[in-house]
mmCIF file of C-alpha atoms and ligand atoms in Angstrom:
data_model
loop_
_atom_site.group_PDB
_atom_site.id
_atom_site.type_symbol
_atom_site.label_atom_id
_atom_site.label_comp_id
_atom_site.label_asym_id
_atom_site.label_seq_id
_atom_site.Cartn_x
_atom_site.Cartn_y
_atom_site.Cartn_z
ATOM 1 C CA UNK A 381 -0.145 -0.043 -0.062
ATOM 2 C CA UNK A 382 0.871 3.641 -0.315
ATOM 3 C CA UNK A 383 0.330 5.876 3.053
ATOM 4 C CA UNK A 384 0.163 9.486 3.272
ATOM 5 C CA UNK A 385 0.437 11.647 6.083
ATOM 6 C CA UNK A 386 -1.744 14.732 6.622
ATOM 7 C CA UNK A 387 -2.702 17.135 9.153
ATOM 8 C CA UNK A 388 -5.540 15.587 11.591
ATOM 9 C CA UNK A 389 -8.905 16.589 10.391
ATOM 10 C CA UNK A 390 -7.841 16.665 6.641
ATOM 11 C CA UNK A 391 -8.003 12.994 6.259
ATOM 12 C CA UNK A 392 -11.282 13.113 4.127
ATOM 13 C CA UNK A 393 -10.082 15.895 2.077
ATOM 14 C CA UNK A 394 -7.019 13.545 1.422
ATOM 15 C CA UNK A 395 -9.012 10.577 0.801
ATOM 16 C CA UNK A 396 -11.441 12.723 -1.668
ATOM 17 C CA UNK A 397 -8.215 14.096 -3.429
ATOM 18 C CA UNK A 398 -6.634 10.600 -4.084
ATOM 19 C CA UNK A 399 -9.905 9.033 -5.134
ATOM 20 C CA UNK A 400 -10.590 12.030 -7.660
ATOM 21 C CA UNK A 401 -7.015 11.207 -9.015
ATOM 22 C CA UNK A 402 -8.591 8.013 -10.385
ATOM 23 C CA UNK A 403 -5.767 5.616 -8.917
ATOM 24 C CA UNK A 404 -6.817 1.799 -8.671
ATOM 25 C CA UNK A 405 -7.392 0.697 -5.374
ATOM 26 C CA UNK A 406 -9.116 1.263 -2.079
ATOM 27 C CA UNK A 407 -8.245 4.621 -0.283
ATOM 28 C CA UNK A 408 -9.234 4.852 3.427
ATOM 29 C CA UNK A 409 -8.007 6.693 6.811
ATOM 30 C CA UNK A 410 -5.884 4.237 8.730
ATOM 31 C CA UNK A 411 -5.506 6.581 11.875
ATOM 32 C CA UNK A 412 -5.488 10.371 12.489
ATOM 33 C CA UNK A 413 -3.674 12.073 9.657
ATOM 34 C CA UNK A 414 -2.679 8.836 8.067
ATOM 35 C CA UNK A 415 -4.558 7.604 4.576
ATOM 36 C CA UNK A 416 -3.681 4.542 2.801
ATOM 37 C CA UNK A 417 -4.351 3.633 -0.797
ATOM 38 C CA UNK A 418 -4.203 -0.180 -0.897
ATOM 39 C CA UNK A 419 -3.075 -2.142 -3.739
ATOM 40 C CA UNK A 420 -0.585 0.740 -4.518
ATOM 41 C CA UNK A 421 2.911 -0.108 -4.962
ATOM 42 C CA UNK A 422 4.966 -3.053 -4.614
ATOM 43 C CA UNK A 423 6.365 -3.952 -1.100
ATOM 44 C CA UNK A 424 9.912 -2.529 -2.116
ATOM 45 C CA UNK A 425 8.217 0.776 -2.686
ATOM 46 C CA UNK A 426 9.852 0.506 -6.304
ATOM 47 C CA UNK A 427 6.617 1.736 -8.054
ATOM 48 C CA UNK A 428 5.669 5.134 -6.825
ATOM 49 C CA UNK A 429 6.495 6.980 -9.882
ATOM 50 C CA UNK A 430 3.073 8.012 -10.744
ATOM 51 C CA UNK A 431 2.680 9.667 -7.414
ATOM 52 C CA UNK A 432 -0.019 12.289 -7.573
ATOM 53 C CA UNK A 433 1.807 14.620 -4.956
ATOM 54 C CA UNK A 434 -1.498 15.105 -3.207
ATOM 55 C CA UNK A 435 -2.108 18.848 -1.825
ATOM 56 C CA UNK A 436 -3.037 17.759 1.632
ATOM 57 C CA UNK A 437 -0.372 15.062 2.048
ATOM 58 C CA UNK A 438 3.043 16.183 3.377
ATOM 59 C CA UNK A 439 4.579 12.829 3.425
ATOM 60 C CA UNK A 440 4.298 9.632 1.360
ATOM 61 C CA UNK A 441 5.126 5.904 2.441
ATOM 62 C CA UNK A 442 5.473 4.131 -0.565
ATOM 63 C CA UNK A 443 5.458 0.286 -0.579
ATOM 64 C CA UNK A 444 4.278 0.398 3.095
ATOM 65 C CA UNK A 445 3.601 -2.863 4.672
ATOM 66 C CA UNK A 446 1.908 -3.321 8.204
ATOM 67 C CA UNK A 447 4.172 -5.287 10.463
ATOM 68 C CA UNK A 448 3.166 -6.386 14.151
ATOM 69 C CA UNK A 449 5.069 -7.435 17.284
ATOM 70 C CA UNK A 450 4.266 -7.782 21.094
ATOM 71 C CA UNK A 451 7.627 -6.535 22.380
ATOM 72 C CA UNK A 452 10.225 -4.056 21.485
ATOM 73 C CA UNK A 453 12.404 -7.050 20.362
ATOM 74 C CA UNK A 454 10.012 -8.614 18.224
ATOM 75 C CA UNK A 455 8.912 -5.599 16.323
ATOM 76 C CA UNK A 456 12.409 -4.504 15.637
ATOM 77 C CA UNK A 457 13.191 -8.017 14.394
ATOM 78 C CA UNK A 458 10.411 -8.171 12.153
ATOM 79 C CA UNK A 459 11.194 -4.500 10.791
ATOM 80 C CA UNK A 460 14.872 -5.576 10.423
ATOM 81 C CA UNK A 461 13.640 -8.295 8.219
ATOM 82 C CA UNK A 462 11.609 -5.997 6.266
ATOM 83 C CA UNK A 463 14.232 -3.575 5.630
ATOM 84 C CA UNK A 464 17.313 -5.737 5.560
ATOM 85 C CA UNK A 465 17.596 -6.434 1.848
ATOM 86 C CA UNK A 466 16.856 -3.069 0.558
ATOM 87 C CA UNK A 467 19.049 -1.180 3.126
ATOM 88 C CA UNK A 468 21.822 -3.689 2.772
ATOM 89 C CA UNK A 469 21.519 -3.642 -1.190
ATOM 90 C CA UNK A 470 21.303 0.479 -1.222
ATOM 91 C CA UNK A 471 24.591 1.925 -2.271
ATOM 92 C CA UNK A 472 24.133 5.411 -0.883
ATOM 93 C CA UNK A 473 23.402 6.917 2.328
ATOM 94 C CA UNK A 474 19.825 5.766 3.934
ATOM 95 C CA UNK A 475 17.882 7.861 6.432
ATOM 96 C CA UNK A 476 15.531 6.408 9.269
ATOM 97 C CA UNK A 477 12.463 8.485 10.134
ATOM 98 C CA UNK A 478 10.546 7.154 13.298
ATOM 99 C CA UNK A 479 7.017 8.497 13.088
ATOM 100 C CA UNK A 480 3.536 8.259 14.868
ATOM 101 C CA UNK A 481 0.182 9.069 13.484
ATOM 102 C CA UNK A 482 -1.111 12.669 14.089
ATOM 103 C CA UNK A 483 -2.775 12.022 17.421
ATOM 104 C CA UNK A 484 -0.596 9.800 19.271
ATOM 105 C CA UNK A 485 -1.440 8.748 22.827
ATOM 106 C CA UNK A 486 1.205 9.405 25.388
ATOM 107 C CA UNK A 487 4.417 7.210 24.907
ATOM 108 C CA UNK A 488 3.605 6.351 21.228
ATOM 109 C CA UNK A 489 6.252 8.655 20.068
ATOM 110 C CA UNK A 490 9.011 7.377 22.336
ATOM 111 C CA UNK A 491 8.063 3.732 21.460
ATOM 112 C CA UNK A 492 8.591 4.676 17.808
ATOM 113 C CA UNK A 493 11.987 6.105 18.847
ATOM 114 C CA UNK A 494 13.077 3.244 20.827
ATOM 115 C CA UNK A 495 12.100 0.885 17.987
ATOM 116 C CA UNK A 496 14.064 2.878 15.445
ATOM 117 C CA UNK A 497 17.133 2.669 17.679
ATOM 118 C CA UNK A 498 16.733 -1.027 18.143
ATOM 119 C CA UNK A 499 16.513 -1.481 14.311
ATOM 120 C CA UNK A 500 19.482 0.665 14.034
ATOM 121 C CA UNK A 501 21.362 -1.465 16.609
ATOM 122 C CA UNK A 502 20.508 -4.876 14.763
ATOM 123 C CA UNK A 503 21.820 -3.164 11.674
ATOM 124 C CA UNK A 504 25.102 -2.103 13.444
ATOM 125 C CA UNK A 505 25.448 -5.744 14.683
ATOM 126 C CA UNK A 506 24.507 -7.603 11.514
ATOM 127 C CA UNK A 507 25.109 -5.338 8.443
ATOM 128 C CA UNK A 508 27.910 -3.009 9.595
ATOM 129 C CA UNK A 509 28.673 -1.885 6.123
ATOM 130 C CA UNK A 510 24.967 -0.830 5.560
ATOM 131 C CA UNK A 511 24.743 0.737 8.993
ATOM 132 C CA UNK A 512 27.856 3.146 8.303
ATOM 133 C CA UNK A 513 25.587 4.464 5.606
ATOM 134 C CA UNK A 514 23.296 5.780 7.846
ATOM 135 C CA UNK A 515 22.553 9.581 8.035
ATOM 136 C CA UNK A 516 20.828 11.471 10.654
ATOM 137 C CA UNK A 517 17.730 13.393 9.328
ATOM 138 C CA UNK A 518 18.730 16.499 11.528
ATOM 139 C CA UNK A 519 21.829 16.860 8.927
ATOM 140 C CA UNK A 520 19.895 19.357 6.760
ATOM 141 C CA UNK A 521 22.932 20.260 4.832
ATOM 142 C CA UNK A 522 23.217 16.764 3.533
ATOM 143 C CA UNK A 523 21.948 15.965 0.065
ATOM 144 C CA UNK A 524 18.210 14.549 -0.164
ATOM 145 C CA UNK A 525 17.690 12.984 -3.615
ATOM 146 C CA UNK A 526 17.364 9.575 -5.481
ATOM 147 C CA UNK A 527 20.767 8.535 -4.242
ATOM 148 C CA UNK A 528 19.350 8.538 -0.829
ATOM 149 C CA UNK A 529 17.173 5.752 0.784
ATOM 150 C CA UNK A 530 14.608 6.594 3.142
ATOM 151 C CA UNK A 531 13.303 4.233 5.769
ATOM 152 C CA UNK A 532 10.157 5.366 7.702
ATOM 153 C CA UNK A 533 8.872 3.647 10.671
ATOM 154 C CA UNK A 534 5.293 4.715 11.588
ATOM 155 C CA UNK A 535 3.563 3.684 14.829
ATOM 156 C CA UNK A 536 -0.185 3.289 14.366
ATOM 157 C CA UNK A 537 -0.392 1.450 17.803
ATOM 158 C CA UNK A 538 2.480 0.048 20.358
ATOM 159 C CA UNK A 539 2.255 -3.236 18.454
ATOM 160 C CA UNK A 540 1.740 -2.266 14.870
ATOM 161 C CA UNK A 541 3.896 -0.278 12.500
ATOM 162 C CA UNK A 542 3.867 0.941 8.708
ATOM 163 C CA UNK A 543 7.203 0.249 7.395
ATOM 164 C CA UNK A 544 8.240 1.857 4.113
ATOM 165 C CA UNK A 545 11.888 2.032 2.346
ATOM 166 C CA UNK A 546 11.917 3.901 -0.960
ATOM 167 C CA UNK A 547 14.307 6.424 -2.517
ATOM 168 C CA UNK A 548 12.779 9.914 -3.041
ATOM 169 C CA UNK A 549 11.764 10.759 -6.919
ATOM 170 C CA UNK A 550 12.030 14.048 -8.596
ATOM 171 C CA UNK A 551 8.585 15.414 -9.549
ATOM 172 C CA UNK A 552 8.037 17.137 -12.630
ATOM 173 C CA UNK A 553 6.798 20.097 -10.700
ATOM 174 C CA UNK A 554 9.964 20.237 -8.926
ATOM 175 C CA UNK A 555 11.330 18.899 -5.567
ATOM 176 C CA UNK A 556 10.719 15.301 -4.576
ATOM 177 C CA UNK A 557 8.060 12.999 -3.869
ATOM 178 C CA UNK A 558 9.196 12.215 -0.537
ATOM 179 C CA UNK A 559 9.897 14.991 2.129
ATOM 180 C CA UNK A 560 13.313 15.134 3.745
ATOM 181 C CA UNK A 561 11.867 15.839 7.196
ATOM 182 C CA UNK A 562 10.027 13.257 9.192
ATOM 183 C CA UNK A 563 6.454 13.044 8.652
ATOM 184 C CA UNK A 564 6.847 15.871 6.181
ATOM 185 C CA UNK A 565 7.078 18.666 8.906
ATOM 186 C CA UNK A 566 9.736 21.196 7.901
ATOM 187 C CA UNK A 567 11.524 22.493 11.044
ATOM 188 C CA UNK A 568 10.759 25.960 11.789
ATOM 189 C CA UNK A 569 12.566 27.829 14.461
ATOM 190 C CA UNK A 570 10.694 29.984 17.009
ATOM 191 C CA UNK A 571 11.328 33.724 16.632
ATOM 192 C CA UNK A 572 9.627 36.305 19.349
ATOM 193 C CA UNK A 573 10.347 39.204 17.090
ATOM 194 C CA UNK A 574 7.444 39.093 14.498
ATOM 195 C CA UNK A 575 4.103 40.760 15.381
ATOM 196 C CA UNK A 576 2.117 37.597 14.389
ATOM 197 C CA UNK A 577 3.046 33.882 14.340
ATOM 198 C CA UNK A 578 1.949 33.885 10.822
ATOM 199 C CA UNK A 579 5.722 33.913 9.915
ATOM 200 C CA UNK A 580 5.730 30.119 10.840
ATOM 201 C CA UNK A 581 3.881 29.087 7.766
ATOM 202 C CA UNK A 582 6.081 31.264 5.180
ATOM 203 C CA UNK A 583 9.247 30.048 7.005
ATOM 204 C CA UNK A 584 7.907 26.396 6.306
ATOM 205 C CA UNK A 585 7.200 27.510 2.829
ATOM 206 C CA UNK A 586 10.832 28.629 2.298
ATOM 207 C CA UNK A 587 11.755 25.295 3.432
ATOM 208 C CA UNK A 588 9.776 23.543 0.703
ATOM 209 C CA UNK A 589 10.948 26.007 -2.107
ATOM 210 C CA UNK A 590 14.699 25.644 -0.685
ATOM 211 C CA UNK A 591 14.648 29.360 -1.331
ATOM 212 C CA UNK A 592 13.797 32.616 0.588
ATOM 213 C CA UNK A 593 14.164 36.191 -0.140
ATOM 214 C CA UNK A 594 17.654 37.443 0.005
ATOM 215 C CA UNK A 595 19.411 40.696 1.077
ATOM 216 C CA UNK A 596 18.386 43.415 -1.623
ATOM 217 C CA UNK A 597 15.593 41.308 -3.268
ATOM 218 C CA UNK A 598 12.255 43.009 -3.342
ATOM 219 C CA UNK A 599 8.903 41.431 -2.194
ATOM 220 C CA UNK A 600 5.522 42.678 -2.145
ATOM 221 C CA UNK A 601 3.477 41.390 0.604
ATOM 222 C CA UNK A 602 -0.021 41.354 0.047
ATOM 223 C CA UNK A 603 -2.397 41.272 3.098
ATOM 224 C CA UNK A 604 0.630 42.226 5.288
ATOM 225 C CA UNK A 605 -0.620 43.450 8.565
ATOM 226 C CA UNK A 606 0.072 42.958 11.272
ATOM 227 C CA UNK A 607 3.396 41.996 9.680
ATOM 228 C CA UNK A 608 4.590 38.473 10.376
ATOM 229 C CA UNK A 609 5.547 37.807 6.948
ATOM 230 C CA UNK A 610 6.719 41.290 6.284
ATOM 231 C CA UNK A 611 9.299 40.985 9.515
ATOM 232 C CA UNK A 612 10.473 37.433 7.812
ATOM 233 C CA UNK A 613 11.502 39.008 4.517
ATOM 234 C CA UNK A 614 12.863 42.060 6.235
ATOM 235 C CA UNK A 615 15.082 39.939 8.584
ATOM 236 C CA UNK A 616 17.019 38.565 5.534
ATOM 237 C CA UNK A 617 17.746 41.792 4.223
ATOM 238 C CA UNK A 618 15.167 41.848 1.461
ATOM 239 C CA UNK A 619 13.173 45.378 0.503
ATOM 240 C CA UNK A 620 9.236 44.930 1.049
ATOM 241 C CA UNK A 621 6.220 46.485 -0.231
ATOM 242 C CA UNK A 622 3.744 45.785 2.204
ATOM 243 C CA UNK A 623 -0.060 46.290 0.948
ATOM 244 C CA UNK A 624 -2.745 45.914 3.519
ATOM 245 C CA UNK A 625 -6.134 47.938 4.561
ATOM 246 C CA UNK A 626 -4.766 48.223 7.865
ATOM 247 C CA UNK A 627 -1.175 49.550 8.874
ATOM 248 C CA UNK A 628 1.607 47.131 9.924
ATOM 249 C CA UNK A 629 2.753 46.766 13.431
ATOM 250 C CA UNK A 630 4.479 49.775 14.971
ATOM 251 C CA UNK A 631 7.567 47.876 15.423
ATOM 252 C CA UNK A 632 7.983 47.364 11.697
ATOM 253 C CA UNK A 633 6.539 50.394 10.524
ATOM 254 C CA UNK A 634 9.769 52.528 10.425
ATOM 255 C CA UNK A 635 11.884 49.919 9.131
ATOM 256 C CA UNK A 636 14.512 51.472 6.175
ATOM 257 C CA UNK A 637 13.441 48.566 3.817
ATOM 258 C CA UNK A 638 9.649 48.637 4.147
ATOM 259 C CA UNK A 639 7.420 50.796 2.363
ATOM 260 C CA UNK A 640 3.776 50.594 3.461
ATOM 261 C CA UNK A 641 0.750 50.821 0.809
ATOM 262 C CA UNK A 642 -2.427 51.261 2.624
ATOM 263 C CA UNK A 643 -4.951 49.988 -0.272
ATOM 264 C CA UNK A 644 -6.587 46.883 -1.941
ATOM 265 C CA UNK A 645 -4.175 43.935 -2.406
ATOM 266 C CA UNK A 646 -6.146 43.017 -5.599
ATOM 267 C CA UNK A 647 -5.750 46.182 -7.383
ATOM 268 C CA UNK A 648 -2.095 46.942 -6.353
ATOM 269 C CA UNK A 649 0.086 46.136 -9.214
ATOM 270 C CA UNK A 650 4.166 46.663 -9.238
ATOM 271 C CA UNK A 651 5.684 48.987 -11.745
ATOM 272 C CA UNK A 652 8.382 46.367 -12.518
ATOM 273 C CA UNK A 653 8.681 42.613 -11.808
ATOM 274 C CA UNK A 654 9.716 41.712 -8.315
ATOM 275 C CA UNK A 655 11.499 39.111 -6.842
ATOM 276 C CA UNK A 656 8.663 37.696 -4.358
ATOM 277 C CA UNK A 657 5.155 37.953 -4.349
ATOM 278 C CA UNK A 658 3.905 37.110 -0.587
ATOM 279 C CA UNK A 659 0.124 36.955 -0.076
ATOM 280 C CA UNK A 660 -1.823 35.850 3.005
ATOM 281 C CA UNK A 661 -5.091 37.957 2.238
ATOM 282 C CA UNK A 662 -8.066 36.368 4.013
ATOM 283 C CA UNK A 663 -10.695 36.113 0.884
ATOM 284 C CA UNK A 664 -12.341 33.564 -1.179
ATOM 285 C CA UNK A 665 -10.204 30.876 -2.644
ATOM 286 C CA UNK A 666 -10.986 32.059 -6.147
ATOM 287 C CA UNK A 667 -9.719 35.432 -5.574
ATOM 288 C CA UNK A 668 -6.182 34.131 -4.274
ATOM 289 C CA UNK A 669 -5.964 31.488 -7.333
ATOM 290 C CA UNK A 670 -6.687 34.476 -9.738
ATOM 291 C CA UNK A 671 -4.106 36.538 -8.185
ATOM 292 C CA UNK A 672 -1.567 33.591 -8.714
ATOM 293 C CA UNK A 673 -2.656 33.350 -12.352
ATOM 294 C CA UNK A 674 -2.227 37.196 -13.103
ATOM 295 C CA UNK A 675 0.936 37.423 -11.049
ATOM 296 C CA UNK A 676 2.818 34.576 -12.663
ATOM 297 C CA UNK A 677 1.147 34.647 -16.240
ATOM 298 C CA UNK A 678 1.793 38.359 -16.425
ATOM 299 C CA UNK A 679 5.598 37.598 -15.293
ATOM 300 C CA UNK A 680 5.325 40.102 -12.335
ATOM 301 C CA UNK A 681 7.308 38.038 -9.926
ATOM 302 C CA UNK A 682 9.779 35.431 -9.957
ATOM 303 C CA UNK A 683 8.711 33.410 -6.867
ATOM 304 C CA UNK A 684 5.428 33.345 -4.665
ATOM 305 C CA UNK A 685 3.956 32.129 -1.645
ATOM 306 C CA UNK A 686 0.164 32.762 -1.621
ATOM 307 C CA UNK A 687 -2.172 30.840 0.988
ATOM 308 C CA UNK A 688 -5.710 29.937 -0.222
ATOM 309 C CA UNK A 689 -7.943 29.798 2.400
ATOM 310 C CA UNK A 690 -11.216 27.773 2.628
ATOM 311 C CA UNK A 691 -14.433 27.934 4.704
ATOM 312 C CA UNK A 692 -15.514 24.593 5.910
ATOM 313 C CA UNK A 693 -14.470 21.417 4.455
ATOM 314 C CA UNK A 694 -15.909 22.123 0.923
ATOM 315 C CA UNK A 695 -14.547 23.944 -2.051
ATOM 316 C CA UNK A 696 -11.180 22.512 -2.235
ATOM 317 C CA UNK A 697 -11.915 21.487 -6.022
ATOM 318 C CA UNK A 698 -11.130 25.313 -6.659
ATOM 319 C CA UNK A 699 -7.413 24.178 -6.403
ATOM 320 C CA UNK A 700 -8.047 22.201 -9.944
ATOM 321 C CA UNK A 701 -7.458 25.526 -11.622
ATOM 322 C CA UNK A 702 -3.634 25.666 -10.718
ATOM 323 C CA UNK A 703 -2.251 22.751 -12.625
ATOM 324 C CA UNK A 704 -3.084 24.597 -16.235
ATOM 325 C CA UNK A 705 -1.427 27.510 -14.593
ATOM 326 C CA UNK A 706 1.712 25.747 -13.851
ATOM 327 C CA UNK A 707 1.559 23.795 -17.070
ATOM 328 C CA UNK A 708 1.534 27.125 -18.908
ATOM 329 C CA UNK A 709 4.212 29.203 -16.988
ATOM 330 C CA UNK A 710 6.286 25.973 -16.349
ATOM 331 C CA UNK A 711 8.173 27.379 -13.360
ATOM 332 C CA UNK A 712 11.067 25.198 -11.923
ATOM 333 C CA UNK A 713 9.155 24.663 -8.695
ATOM 334 C CA UNK A 714 5.426 24.566 -8.372
ATOM 335 C CA UNK A 715 3.960 23.008 -5.372
ATOM 336 C CA UNK A 716 0.698 23.284 -3.362
ATOM 337 C CA UNK A 717 0.418 21.670 0.220
ATOM 338 C CA UNK A 718 -1.547 22.073 3.453
ATOM 339 C CA UNK A 719 1.635 22.854 5.606
ATOM 340 C CA UNK A 720 1.876 21.983 9.197
ATOM 341 C CA UNK A 721 1.292 25.551 10.162
ATOM 342 C CA UNK A 722 -1.654 25.828 7.749
ATOM 343 C CA UNK A 723 -5.059 25.864 9.495
ATOM 344 C CA UNK A 724 -7.984 25.250 6.944
ATOM 345 C CA UNK A 725 -5.802 26.819 4.072
ATOM 346 C CA UNK A 726 -3.334 25.476 1.582
ATOM 347 C CA UNK A 727 0.042 27.319 0.427
ATOM 348 C CA UNK A 728 0.936 27.800 -3.379
ATOM 349 C CA UNK A 729 4.701 27.850 -3.650
ATOM 350 C CA UNK A 730 6.411 28.635 -7.021
ATOM 351 C CA UNK A 731 9.940 29.486 -7.955
ATOM 352 C CA UNK A 732 10.794 30.416 -11.475
ATOM 353 C CA UNK A 733 14.349 29.712 -12.704
ATOM 354 C CA UNK A 734 15.144 32.970 -14.317
ATOM 355 C CA UNK A 735 17.689 35.425 -12.912
ATOM 356 C CA UNK A 736 16.744 37.709 -10.216
ATOM 357 C CA UNK A 737 15.239 41.311 -10.972
ATOM 358 C CA UNK A 738 16.411 44.111 -8.835
ATOM 359 C CA UNK A 739 13.719 46.563 -9.909
ATOM 360 C CA UNK A 740 10.272 47.705 -8.706
HETATM 361 C C1 SAM B 898 -4.127 36.814 7.925
HETATM 362 S S1 SAM B 898 -4.050 38.332 7.867
HETATM 363 C C2 SAM B 898 -2.221 38.619 7.521
HETATM 364 C C3 SAM B 898 -1.291 38.056 8.388
HETATM 365 C C4 SAM B 898 0.228 38.358 7.844
HETATM 366 N N1 SAM B 898 0.734 37.693 6.650
HETATM 367 C C5 SAM B 898 1.207 38.180 9.004
HETATM 368 O O1 SAM B 898 2.312 37.799 8.744
HETATM 369 O O2 SAM B 898 0.933 39.019 10.079
HETATM 370 C C6 SAM B 898 -5.059 38.913 6.560
HETATM 371 C C7 SAM B 898 -4.711 40.428 6.256
HETATM 372 O O3 SAM B 898 -5.538 40.747 4.887
HETATM 373 C C8 SAM B 898 -5.788 41.911 4.769
HETATM 374 N N2 SAM B 898 -6.795 42.139 3.692
HETATM 375 C C9 SAM B 898 -7.985 41.346 3.699
HETATM 376 N N3 SAM B 898 -8.531 41.747 2.436
HETATM 377 C C10 SAM B 898 -7.750 42.744 1.844
HETATM 378 C C11 SAM B 898 -7.575 43.482 0.670
HETATM 379 N N4 SAM B 898 -8.639 43.344 -0.305
HETATM 380 N N5 SAM B 898 -6.560 44.127 0.417
HETATM 381 C C12 SAM B 898 -5.654 44.429 1.247
HETATM 382 N N6 SAM B 898 -5.485 43.641 2.281
HETATM 383 C C13 SAM B 898 -6.518 42.939 2.792
HETATM 384 C C14 SAM B 898 -6.519 42.080 6.298
HETATM 385 O O4 SAM B 898 -6.513 43.504 6.719
HETATM 386 C C15 SAM B 898 -5.606 41.240 7.050
HETATM 387 O O5 SAM B 898 -4.548 42.285 7.729
#
């Protein structure tokens, strides 16, 4: 089976999304934040190249198999037996992620970590050459691509785990089908300076994009107030044009690299292309999607991060407007994800390949 990890509460959106993609097999929720497509993938995870990169999944477990064991030792042995051949036969580095479902009871996280340590100890004892290729998932500077092997152990209960072993595959829309961070949750450092916690979802988007505004680049931040996103761009040395009906927080207002425009995000247009469009306006999904289309198709920005917000659990079908836009504009990276810091919203992330523009 192929398992997908999502935010708790988004399982039905993910089930619908996978079902709408028309894949053969039965799709169902296995646990909070875990959805599985039965009948997909061989057990070694080899066949996951038709992965649909669902919006509501941040991580995929290709070729996942369910294993059971009553004790730590029994589970570790069963998991070792399941991963031994692919890990031992893999020429490059491997990573091991110990995970739980999205609403774990107390102790399940430490149980998963313990089993992972036991499995590594078995590898160390029995497959020393393979064990030496183990890389820590904390090493974010290490390359993560199709030369790596990702082993994922997901605790569904204390006795029942999903096990997946697969290499990340490049996606036509940029990036890889597997996320490098455990469970697909990119690490976001706590920062007390920004005037709102909204900065967290922007930082998370920068991780996915593997890019962020650089010193001297120009960002337009639509719906900027109170200024979490603006603060995030300013702290990197970017120049920011903040547009909102309300002013940003006083702590930012006098920043020398900030220009505040009080006005309507939907009628604002830059006088020349900018490096980044950032947009977190609260509005109907169609308005945010139209904004993505007009800024990308009009060549007004090189990169963008735009949130699309929903009321209730309906209306996600509006996102079908995005793939044709990406197909037309053909950016180097174009993905849409419900990030860990998104509530009932998703984030559109685009990075074009062209050289930076320094004008506005
Ligand atoms: C979720 S808040 C943005 C939070 C911001 N990203 C931050 O990091 O602090 C949404 C903002 O969109 C603004 N907004 C809503 N409709 C707008 C419009 N048509 N034009 C400009 N701003 C708008 C609101 O005033 C509000 O400040």
